């Protein structure tokens, strides 16, 4: 069975699972193209939280075309300084975030900035049904039918699984997550700081590293700093079953100074700590008939790529464009995948390389990283690095 027909513009219906960045971007672009999207979200209400996003490249260009950039001001503090720290807490000058990356200007945002910009663009146009999700999916030549966990049944011309790395749509239509998930030997933890950091000025950011561990504190305009910790472990799946506070204190034992201990204290107090293993998703195909995956559910790249949100938005925009241009659904989905896959593959590979910058794996990596930062901090090194990045 190869479903290929779509009804005329104006009566096309899309069921989108997930109201994250990818799902909201799909709803916005499809609505503008004359579709009737319905979003299904498992959370009981809007998910407004989240962490830092370096926003550049294909996602930045798509946001510009969609008219979203005015709602996404750069949160960098122009007076803010960047520091590196060692495990004794000694601070040395660090690298400023570049102004340009991947061929576009770069903005530092919070995930909530992107969520708000997209949500406000769709809230009066698209229904979002909370507290429910897909329980079963069937499809035939003419439609895809989804039975929801609340017992209701919805039919559509297209089902978009934008339900994140642990996607239920993927499990229902493509098979169990284990087939597609590739784990890094990393665990990540993040929370919003509830108190100022001792020893650094408002607006300053610090990256503290040791072999197999790194702790980042990122500062923003009009928002408390965000703490983010990464460490290496051979058994990440077992590690994330521990209490975050206990696991983090074990992993970062021996870090001196004021910054990392203050971050650990904040993690202890926070009621909303992200604590997860770091994994990518690799599928040979992102669609099956009338079901297509988008964003982290299809190609999670990990935070190391810095491109997950942006590629979700760019992927949604391109999908909508090709659905309008191509003669059939299968042609649109095939063409979408063919055009998007090189970008996704590049960023997934880049994430593999960048994980060594985010967290040096061992003593050699630690010293290589510090040497690289010292080299890039010279005027010639900075120019060279800028030329490579843009
Ligand atoms: C610490 C950190 C730093 C990052 N830094 C960057 C960065 O600098 N730049 C960047 O571009 N990206 C970054 N990312 C990645 C980026 O945040 C993600 O790639 C992006 O948010 C993924 O969006 P998504 O909409 O595809 O998935 P998600 O944000 O995971 O959204 C999925 C949605 O689906 C819902 N859902 C899940 N299951 C179901 C179900 N069964 N039924 C209904 N709804 C369901 C969820 O509740 C959620 O709302 C970072 C990520 C992390 C963790």
JSON list of N, CA and C in Angstrom, two decimals, residues 2 12 16 25 31 35 39 44-45 57 81 104 107 110 130 140 178 244 254 279 304 361 382 385:
[
{"chain": "A", "resi": 2, "resn": "UNK", "atom": "N", "xyz": [0.69, 2.10, -1.02]},
{"chain": "A", "resi": 2, "resn": "UNK", "atom": "CA", "xyz": [1.43, 3.36, -1.02]},
{"chain": "A", "resi": 2, "resn": "UNK", "atom": "C", "xyz": [0.44, 4.51, -1.14]},
{"chain": "A", "resi": 12, "resn": "UNK", "atom": "N", "xyz": [-7.39, 19.79, 3.80]},
{"chain": "A", "resi": 12, "resn": "UNK", "atom": "CA", "xyz": [-6.39, 18.81, 4.24]},
{"chain": "A", "resi": 12, "resn": "UNK", "atom": "C", "xyz": [-6.24, 18.89, 5.75]},
{"chain": "A", "resi": 16, "resn": "UNK", "atom": "N", "xyz": [-0.96, 16.46, 14.52]},
{"chain": "A", "resi": 16, "resn": "UNK", "atom": "CA", "xyz": [0.44, 16.66, 14.93]},
{"chain": "A", "resi": 16, "resn": "UNK", "atom": "C", "xyz": [0.56, 16.22, 16.38]},
{"chain": "A", "resi": 25, "resn": "UNK", "atom": "N", "xyz": [5.93, 24.47, 15.02]},
{"chain": "A", "resi": 25, "resn": "UNK", "atom": "CA", "xyz": [6.38, 25.00, 13.72]},
{"chain": "A", "resi": 25, "resn": "UNK", "atom": "C", "xyz": [5.60, 24.34, 12.58]},
{"chain": "A", "resi": 31, "resn": "UNK", "atom": "N", "xyz": [-0.86, 25.53, 8.70]},
{"chain": "A", "resi": 31, "resn": "UNK", "atom": "CA", "xyz": [-2.04, 26.40, 8.74]},
{"chain": "A", "resi": 31, "resn": "UNK", "atom": "C", "xyz": [-1.93, 27.49, 7.69]},
{"chain": "A", "resi": 35, "resn": "UNK", "atom": "N", "xyz": [-3.86, 24.11, 5.44]},
{"chain": "A", "resi": 35, "resn": "UNK", "atom": "CA", "xyz": [-4.23, 22.85, 6.10]},
{"chain": "A", "resi": 35, "resn": "UNK", "atom": "C", "xyz": [-5.01, 23.16, 7.37]},
{"chain": "A", "resi": 39, "resn": "UNK", "atom": "N", "xyz": [-3.24, 19.75, 17.13]},
{"chain": "A", "resi": 39, "resn": "UNK", "atom": "CA", "xyz": [-2.08, 19.29, 17.91]},
{"chain": "A", "resi": 39, "resn": "UNK", "atom": "C", "xyz": [-2.57, 18.49, 19.11]},
{"chain": "A", "resi": 44, "resn": "UNK", "atom": "N", "xyz": [-0.24, 18.11, 30.56]},
{"chain": "A", "resi": 44, "resn": "UNK", "atom": "CA", "xyz": [-1.56, 18.66, 30.89]},
{"chain": "A", "resi": 44, "resn": "UNK", "atom": "C", "xyz": [-1.72, 20.12, 30.48]},
{"chain": "A", "resi": 45, "resn": "UNK", "atom": "N", "xyz": [-0.60, 20.80, 30.25]},
{"chain": "A", "resi": 45, "resn": "UNK", "atom": "CA", "xyz": [-0.67, 22.21, 29.83]},
{"chain": "A", "resi": 45, "resn": "UNK", "atom": "C", "xyz": [0.57, 22.55, 29.01]},
{"chain": "A", "resi": 57, "resn": "UNK", "atom": "N", "xyz": [21.95, 29.24, 11.57]},
{"chain": "A", "resi": 57, "resn": "UNK", "atom": "CA", "xyz": [21.86, 28.26, 10.48]},
{"chain": "A", "resi": 57, "resn": "UNK", "atom": "C", "xyz": [20.48, 28.17, 9.85]},
{"chain": "A", "resi": 81, "resn": "UNK", "atom": "N", "xyz": [30.96, 38.48, 30.44]},
{"chain": "A", "resi": 81, "resn": "UNK", "atom": "CA", "xyz": [32.25, 37.89, 30.07]},
{"chain": "A", "resi": 81, "resn": "UNK", "atom": "C", "xyz": [32.16, 36.37, 30.15]},
{"chain": "A", "resi": 104, "resn": "UNK", "atom": "N", "xyz": [24.78, 32.15, 9.16]},
{"chain": "A", "resi": 104, "resn": "UNK", "atom": "CA", "xyz": [23.79, 33.18, 9.53]},
{"chain": "A", "resi": 104, "resn": "UNK", "atom": "C", "xyz": [24.26, 33.87, 10.81]},
{"chain": "A", "resi": 107, "resn": "UNK", "atom": "N", "xyz": [21.90, 33.94, 17.49]},
{"chain": "A", "resi": 107, "resn": "UNK", "atom": "CA", "xyz": [21.29, 34.52, 18.69]},
{"chain": "A", "resi": 107, "resn": "UNK", "atom": "C", "xyz": [21.33, 33.51, 19.81]},
{"chain": "A", "resi": 110, "resn": "UNK", "atom": "N", "xyz": [16.48, 31.24, 24.92]},
{"chain": "A", "resi": 110, "resn": "UNK", "atom": "CA", "xyz": [16.02, 30.14, 25.77]},
{"chain": "A", "resi": 110, "resn": "UNK", "atom": "C", "xyz": [15.03, 29.34, 24.93]},
{"chain": "A", "resi": 130, "resn": "UNK", "atom": "N", "xyz": [-4.66, 19.01, 25.11]},
{"chain": "A", "resi": 130, "resn": "UNK", "atom": "CA", "xyz": [-3.66, 18.58, 26.09]},
{"chain": "A", "resi": 130, "resn": "UNK", "atom": "C", "xyz": [-4.08, 17.28, 26.77]},
{"chain": "A", "resi": 140, "resn": "UNK", "atom": "N", "xyz": [-4.88, 3.62, 5.76]},
{"chain": "A", "resi": 140, "resn": "UNK", "atom": "CA", "xyz": [-5.22, 2.97, 4.50]},
{"chain": "A", "resi": 140, "resn": "UNK", "atom": "C", "xyz": [-4.93, 3.96, 3.38]},
{"chain": "A", "resi": 178, "resn": "UNK", "atom": "N", "xyz": [14.65, 1.16, 20.90]},
{"chain": "A", "resi": 178, "resn": "UNK", "atom": "CA", "xyz": [15.99, 0.54, 20.93]},
{"chain": "A", "resi": 178, "resn": "UNK", "atom": "C", "xyz": [16.58, 0.34, 19.53]},
{"chain": "A", "resi": 244, "resn": "UNK", "atom": "N", "xyz": [19.00, 12.30, 40.82]},
{"chain": "A", "resi": 244, "resn": "UNK", "atom": "CA", "xyz": [19.94, 13.24, 40.20]},
{"chain": "A", "resi": 244, "resn": "UNK", "atom": "C", "xyz": [20.92, 13.85, 41.21]},
{"chain": "A", "resi": 254, "resn": "UNK", "atom": "N", "xyz": [35.06, 16.67, 44.25]},
{"chain": "A", "resi": 254, "resn": "UNK", "atom": "CA", "xyz": [36.44, 17.14, 44.04]},
{"chain": "A", "resi": 254, "resn": "UNK", "atom": "C", "xyz": [36.50, 18.46, 43.29]},
{"chain": "A", "resi": 279, "resn": "UNK", "atom": "N", "xyz": [21.54, 10.90, 23.66]},
{"chain": "A", "resi": 279, "resn": "UNK", "atom": "CA", "xyz": [21.41, 9.90, 22.58]},
{"chain": "A", "resi": 279, "resn": "UNK", "atom": "C", "xyz": [21.02, 10.58, 21.28]},
{"chain": "A", "resi": 304, "resn": "UNK", "atom": "N", "xyz": [24.81, 18.65, 21.66]},
{"chain": "A", "resi": 304, "resn": "UNK", "atom": "CA", "xyz": [26.15, 18.98, 21.18]},
{"chain": "A", "resi": 304, "resn": "UNK", "atom": "C", "xyz": [26.12, 19.61, 19.79]},
{"chain": "A", "resi": 361, "resn": "UNK", "atom": "N", "xyz": [36.91, 14.05, 27.02]},
{"chain": "A", "resi": 361, "resn": "UNK", "atom": "CA", "xyz": [36.67, 12.67, 27.44]},
{"chain": "A", "resi": 361, "resn": "UNK", "atom": "C", "xyz": [37.70, 12.17, 28.45]},
{"chain": "A", "resi": 382, "resn": "UNK", "atom": "N", "xyz": [41.60, 33.71, 16.47]},
{"chain": "A", "resi": 382, "resn": "UNK", "atom": "CA", "xyz": [40.17, 34.09, 16.44]},
{"chain": "A", "resi": 382, "resn": "UNK", "atom": "C", "xyz": [39.71, 34.28, 15.01]},
{"chain": "A", "resi": 385, "resn": "UNK", "atom": "N", "xyz": [39.40, 30.88, 13.31]},
{"chain": "A", "resi": 385, "resn": "UNK", "atom": "CA", "xyz": [38.22, 30.13, 13.78]},
{"chain": "A", "resi": 385, "resn": "UNK", "atom": "C", "xyz": [36.94, 30.71, 13.18]}
]
